């Protein structure tokens, strides 16, 4: 299926029109770069999170879940290096006051990796050497880069002084490291094993934008996989493939994806291998998923700073060591955007243009729509009975849609990505059947009412 590529404006407007995502705080004039997920957006988001949880926790013998606090002891961020170096090079254009991220400006002109491994002074020099201009006013008159820490700072308790400073976590990973020991002691997991969690993270990004691609408040799905030193590169290869395949299993098309390995100069000082799974968004290639082999950096840092022994005791080998870690880190919102962009399509049905989201049935917000042809009994009664059956179970979202022409109702559900519509008509009472209309092929067929649930379940399971 070669879908039509949508631009960001089209996606943003579809999201608003159909109740996926609204601009945040709109009645107060908005708050820049904040977004609220509407009824269909939250459903899509929950389905994505559920699928990740299934694949990374429930289906695995060797990964457990966690939900750690957003506020952690500030010593965490000192030990992890975030306080000192979780900073981006902030530059201001002296002419028009535009704020830019030096590394991004450089890479937007010279390509991915152009800023890799460079300190702030070198970024500045390279911008000047290559005569890179302000994207807004076209002049080159920047301030030198300043380190801008991305962590949101706030105060805990009633007194606003430095002893009460806490930070909103900029990643979920550190909460996992802090609980490593408790989990080893209570959950019968033996290395190699992983701990995964889903939760909000906050980064005071200098240049948020591209809709929900880069925001200051977002959700992450992260897993830290602890393994024996020396085995980490094997596990790294394993998880790279696992992540890639998870995306494919939910219908993402490989022609828009690539795996980009970081070269030596791009690697963080604690990593011995990192790659990004990238997607080609309407605004260009961007990181969707980062997979990093982080050595024993984090556990060692927390062990040194806290004084707690975070080594793992391998009973079989009678050996004590600090495990190495492989981390696949993915953003929920960015994944959602990726699925929206990838599934968007426009085609023509009977000479009429239609917009459709070919979302995988597993993540589609509405699994089925029940459409009574007329608002009268017995048609209405039959439709209500089918609908109630799903509602009473409360397992997934099924909608009853009774207003407007049937064509209009199909269009609406195509735009929501609803895989199946079941239309109840005048014959349904006699033959016990309804018309199933398939979102992707638009084919229609008569199916037994008693079979609807099975049809839907098979569709969701991909049978
Ligand atoms: P980028 O280079 O895009 O700033 P990063 O390398 O800092 O991302 P990581 O720290 O590896 O990102 O975070 C893991 C994942 O979390 C990213 O791959 C992305 O999916 C998501 N993510 C990170 N920052 C944001 C953000 N500001 N808004 C939305 N999602 C984000």
CSV table of N, CA, C and O in Angstrom, one decimal, residues 247-303:
chain,number,residue,atom,x,y,z
A,247,UNK,N,7.5,-2.4,15.8
A,247,UNK,CA,6.9,-1.3,15.0
A,247,UNK,C,6.3,-1.9,13.7
A,247,UNK,O,5.2,-1.6,13.3
A,248,UNK,N,7.0,-2.9,13.1
A,248,UNK,CA,6.4,-3.6,11.9
A,248,UNK,C,5.1,-4.3,12.3
A,248,UNK,O,4.2,-4.4,11.5
A,249,UNK,N,5.1,-5.0,13.5
A,249,UNK,CA,4.0,-5.8,13.9
A,249,UNK,C,2.7,-4.9,14.0
A,249,UNK,O,1.6,-5.4,14.0
A,250,UNK,N,2.9,-3.6,14.2
A,250,UNK,CA,1.8,-2.7,14.3
A,250,UNK,C,1.6,-1.9,13.0
A,250,UNK,O,0.9,-0.9,13.0
A,251,UNK,N,2.2,-2.4,12.0
A,251,UNK,CA,1.9,-1.9,10.6
A,251,UNK,C,2.7,-0.8,10.1
A,251,UNK,O,2.5,-0.3,9.0
A,252,UNK,N,3.8,-0.4,10.8
A,252,UNK,CA,4.6,0.7,10.3
A,252,UNK,C,5.3,0.2,9.0
A,252,UNK,O,5.8,-0.9,9.0
A,253,UNK,N,5.4,1.1,8.0
A,253,UNK,CA,6.0,0.7,6.8
A,253,UNK,C,7.5,0.9,6.7
A,253,UNK,O,7.9,2.0,6.9
A,254,UNK,N,8.2,-0.1,6.3
A,254,UNK,CA,9.7,0.0,6.4
A,254,UNK,C,10.2,1.0,5.4
A,254,UNK,O,11.3,1.6,5.7
A,255,UNK,N,9.5,1.4,4.4
A,255,UNK,CA,10.1,2.3,3.4
A,255,UNK,C,10.2,3.7,4.1
A,255,UNK,O,11.0,4.5,3.5
A,256,UNK,N,9.6,4.0,5.2
A,256,UNK,CA,9.7,5.2,5.9
A,256,UNK,C,10.6,5.2,7.1
A,256,UNK,O,10.7,6.1,7.9
A,257,UNK,N,11.3,4.0,7.3
A,257,UNK,CA,12.1,3.8,8.5
A,257,UNK,C,13.5,3.5,8.1
A,257,UNK,O,13.8,3.0,7.1
A,258,UNK,N,14.4,3.9,9.1
A,258,UNK,CA,15.8,3.5,8.9
A,258,UNK,C,16.4,3.3,10.3
A,258,UNK,O,16.0,4.0,11.3
A,259,UNK,N,17.4,2.5,10.3
A,259,UNK,CA,18.2,2.3,11.6
A,259,UNK,C,19.5,3.1,11.4
A,259,UNK,O,20.2,2.8,10.4
A,260,UNK,N,19.7,4.0,12.3
A,260,UNK,CA,21.0,4.9,12.1
A,260,UNK,C,21.9,4.6,13.3
A,260,UNK,O,21.6,5.0,14.4
A,261,UNK,N,23.0,3.9,13.0
A,261,UNK,CA,24.0,3.7,14.1
A,261,UNK,C,24.8,4.9,14.4
A,261,UNK,O,25.2,5.6,13.4
A,262,UNK,N,25.0,5.2,15.6
A,262,UNK,CA,25.9,6.4,15.9
A,262,UNK,C,27.3,6.0,15.7
A,262,UNK,O,27.7,4.9,16.1
A,263,UNK,N,28.1,6.9,15.0
A,263,UNK,CA,29.5,6.6,14.9
A,263,UNK,C,30.2,7.0,16.1
A,263,UNK,O,29.6,7.7,17.0
A,264,UNK,N,31.5,6.6,16.2
A,264,UNK,CA,32.3,6.8,17.4
A,264,UNK,C,32.2,8.2,18.0
A,264,UNK,O,32.0,8.3,19.2
A,265,UNK,N,32.2,9.2,17.2
A,265,UNK,CA,32.3,10.6,17.7
A,265,UNK,C,30.9,11.0,18.2
A,265,UNK,O,30.8,12.0,19.0
A,266,UNK,N,29.9,10.4,17.8
A,266,UNK,CA,28.5,10.7,18.2
A,266,UNK,C,28.1,10.1,19.5
A,266,UNK,O,27.2,10.5,20.2
A,267,UNK,N,28.8,9.0,19.9
A,267,UNK,CA,28.4,8.2,21.1
A,267,UNK,C,28.6,9.0,22.3
A,267,UNK,O,29.6,9.8,22.5
A,268,UNK,N,27.7,8.9,23.3
A,268,UNK,CA,27.8,9.5,24.6
A,268,UNK,C,29.0,8.8,25.3
A,268,UNK,O,29.3,7.7,25.0
A,269,UNK,N,29.6,9.5,26.2
A,269,UNK,CA,30.9,9.0,26.8
A,269,UNK,C,30.7,7.7,27.5
A,269,UNK,O,31.6,6.9,27.7
A,270,UNK,N,29.4,7.4,27.9
A,270,UNK,CA,29.2,6.1,28.7
A,270,UNK,C,28.7,5.0,27.8
A,270,UNK,O,28.4,3.9,28.3
A,271,UNK,N,28.5,5.3,26.5
A,271,UNK,CA,27.9,4.3,25.6
A,271,UNK,C,28.9,3.6,24.7
A,271,UNK,O,29.8,4.3,24.2
A,272,UNK,N,28.8,2.3,24.6
A,272,UNK,CA,29.7,1.6,23.6
A,272,UNK,C,29.0,1.2,22.3
A,272,UNK,O,29.6,0.7,21.4
A,273,UNK,N,27.7,1.5,22.2
A,273,UNK,CA,27.0,1.4,21.0
A,273,UNK,C,25.6,2.0,21.1
A,273,UNK,O,24.9,1.8,22.2
A,274,UNK,N,25.2,2.8,20.1
A,274,UNK,CA,23.9,3.4,20.2
A,274,UNK,C,23.3,3.5,18.8
A,274,UNK,O,24.1,3.7,17.8
A,275,UNK,N,22.0,3.3,18.6
A,275,UNK,CA,21.4,3.6,17.3
A,275,UNK,C,20.1,4.2,17.5
A,275,UNK,O,19.5,4.2,18.6
A,276,UNK,N,19.6,4.9,16.5
A,276,UNK,CA,18.3,5.5,16.5
A,276,UNK,C,17.5,4.8,15.4
A,276,UNK,O,18.0,4.6,14.3
A,277,UNK,N,16.3,4.4,15.8
A,277,UNK,CA,15.3,4.1,14.7
A,277,UNK,C,14.7,5.3,14.3
A,277,UNK,O,14.1,6.0,15.1
A,278,UNK,N,14.9,5.7,13.0
A,278,UNK,CA,14.4,7.0,12.6
A,278,UNK,C,13.2,6.8,11.6
A,278,UNK,O,13.1,5.7,10.9
A,279,UNK,N,12.4,7.8,11.5
A,279,UNK,CA,11.2,7.8,10.6
A,279,UNK,C,11.3,9.0,9.8
A,279,UNK,O,11.7,10.1,10.2
A,280,UNK,N,10.8,8.9,8.5
A,280,UNK,CA,10.8,10.1,7.7
A,280,UNK,C,9.5,10.8,7.8
A,280,UNK,O,8.5,10.5,7.2
A,281,UNK,N,9.5,11.8,8.7
A,281,UNK,CA,8.3,12.7,8.9
A,281,UNK,C,8.1,13.7,7.8
A,281,UNK,O,9.1,13.9,7.0
A,282,UNK,N,7.0,14.3,7.7
A,282,UNK,CA,6.8,15.4,6.7
A,282,UNK,C,7.9,16.4,6.8
A,282,UNK,O,8.2,17.1,5.8
A,283,UNK,N,8.5,16.6,7.9
A,283,UNK,CA,9.6,17.7,8.1
A,283,UNK,C,11.0,17.1,8.0
A,283,UNK,O,12.0,17.7,8.2
A,284,UNK,N,11.1,15.8,7.6
A,284,UNK,CA,12.4,15.2,7.4
A,284,UNK,C,12.6,14.0,8.4
A,284,UNK,O,11.7,13.7,9.2
A,285,UNK,N,13.8,13.4,8.3
A,285,UNK,CA,14.1,12.2,9.2
A,285,UNK,C,14.2,12.7,10.6
A,285,UNK,O,14.8,13.7,10.9
A,286,UNK,N,13.7,11.9,11.6
A,286,UNK,CA,13.8,12.2,13.0
A,286,UNK,C,13.9,11.0,13.8
A,286,UNK,O,13.4,9.9,13.4
A,287,UNK,N,14.5,11.1,15.0
A,287,UNK,CA,14.6,10.0,15.9
A,287,UNK,C,13.2,9.6,16.4
A,287,UNK,O,12.5,10.4,17.0
A,288,UNK,N,12.9,8.3,16.3
A,288,UNK,CA,11.7,7.8,16.9
A,288,UNK,C,12.1,7.0,18.2
A,288,UNK,O,11.4,7.2,19.3
A,289,UNK,N,13.1,6.2,18.1
A,289,UNK,CA,13.4,5.3,19.2
A,289,UNK,C,14.9,5.3,19.4
A,289,UNK,O,15.6,5.1,18.4
A,290,UNK,N,15.4,5.5,20.5
A,290,UNK,CA,16.9,5.4,20.8
A,290,UNK,C,17.2,4.0,21.5
A,290,UNK,O,16.5,3.7,22.5
A,291,UNK,N,18.1,3.3,20.9
A,291,UNK,CA,18.5,2.1,21.6
A,291,UNK,C,20.0,2.2,22.0
A,291,UNK,O,20.8,2.5,21.1
A,292,UNK,N,20.3,2.2,23.3
A,292,UNK,CA,21.7,2.4,23.7
A,292,UNK,C,22.2,1.4,24.6
A,292,UNK,O,21.5,0.9,25.5
A,293,UNK,N,23.5,1.0,24.4
A,293,UNK,CA,24.2,0.1,25.3
A,293,UNK,C,24.9,1.1,26.2
A,293,UNK,O,25.8,1.8,25.8
A,294,UNK,N,24.5,1.1,27.5
A,294,UNK,CA,25.0,2.2,28.4
A,294,UNK,C,26.0,1.8,29.4
A,294,UNK,O,26.3,2.4,30.4
A,295,UNK,N,26.6,0.6,29.1
A,295,UNK,CA,27.6,0.0,30.0
A,295,UNK,C,27.1,0.0,31.4
A,295,UNK,O,25.9,-0.2,31.7
A,296,UNK,N,28.0,0.1,32.4
A,296,UNK,CA,27.5,0.1,33.8
A,296,UNK,C,27.5,1.5,34.4
A,296,UNK,O,27.5,1.7,35.6
A,297,UNK,N,27.4,2.5,33.5
A,297,UNK,CA,27.6,3.9,33.9
A,297,UNK,C,26.6,4.3,35.0
A,297,UNK,O,27.0,4.8,36.0
A,298,UNK,N,25.3,4.0,34.8
A,298,UNK,CA,24.3,4.6,35.7
A,298,UNK,C,24.4,3.9,37.1
A,298,UNK,O,24.4,4.6,38.1
A,299,UNK,N,24.4,2.6,37.1
A,299,UNK,CA,24.5,1.9,38.3
A,299,UNK,C,25.7,2.2,39.1
A,299,UNK,O,25.7,2.4,40.3
A,300,UNK,N,26.8,2.3,38.4
A,300,UNK,CA,28.1,2.7,39.1
A,300,UNK,C,28.0,4.1,39.7
A,300,UNK,O,28.4,4.3,40.8
A,301,UNK,N,27.4,5.0,38.9
A,301,UNK,CA,27.3,6.4,39.4
A,301,UNK,C,26.4,6.4,40.7
A,301,UNK,O,26.7,7.1,41.6
A,302,UNK,N,25.3,5.7,40.6
A,302,UNK,CA,24.4,5.7,41.8
A,302,UNK,C,25.0,5.0,43.0
A,302,UNK,O,24.7,5.3,44.1
A,303,UNK,N,25.8,4.0,42.7
A,303,UNK,CA,26.4,3.2,43.8
A,303,UNK,C,27.5,4.1,44.5
A,303,UNK,O,27.5,4.2,45.7
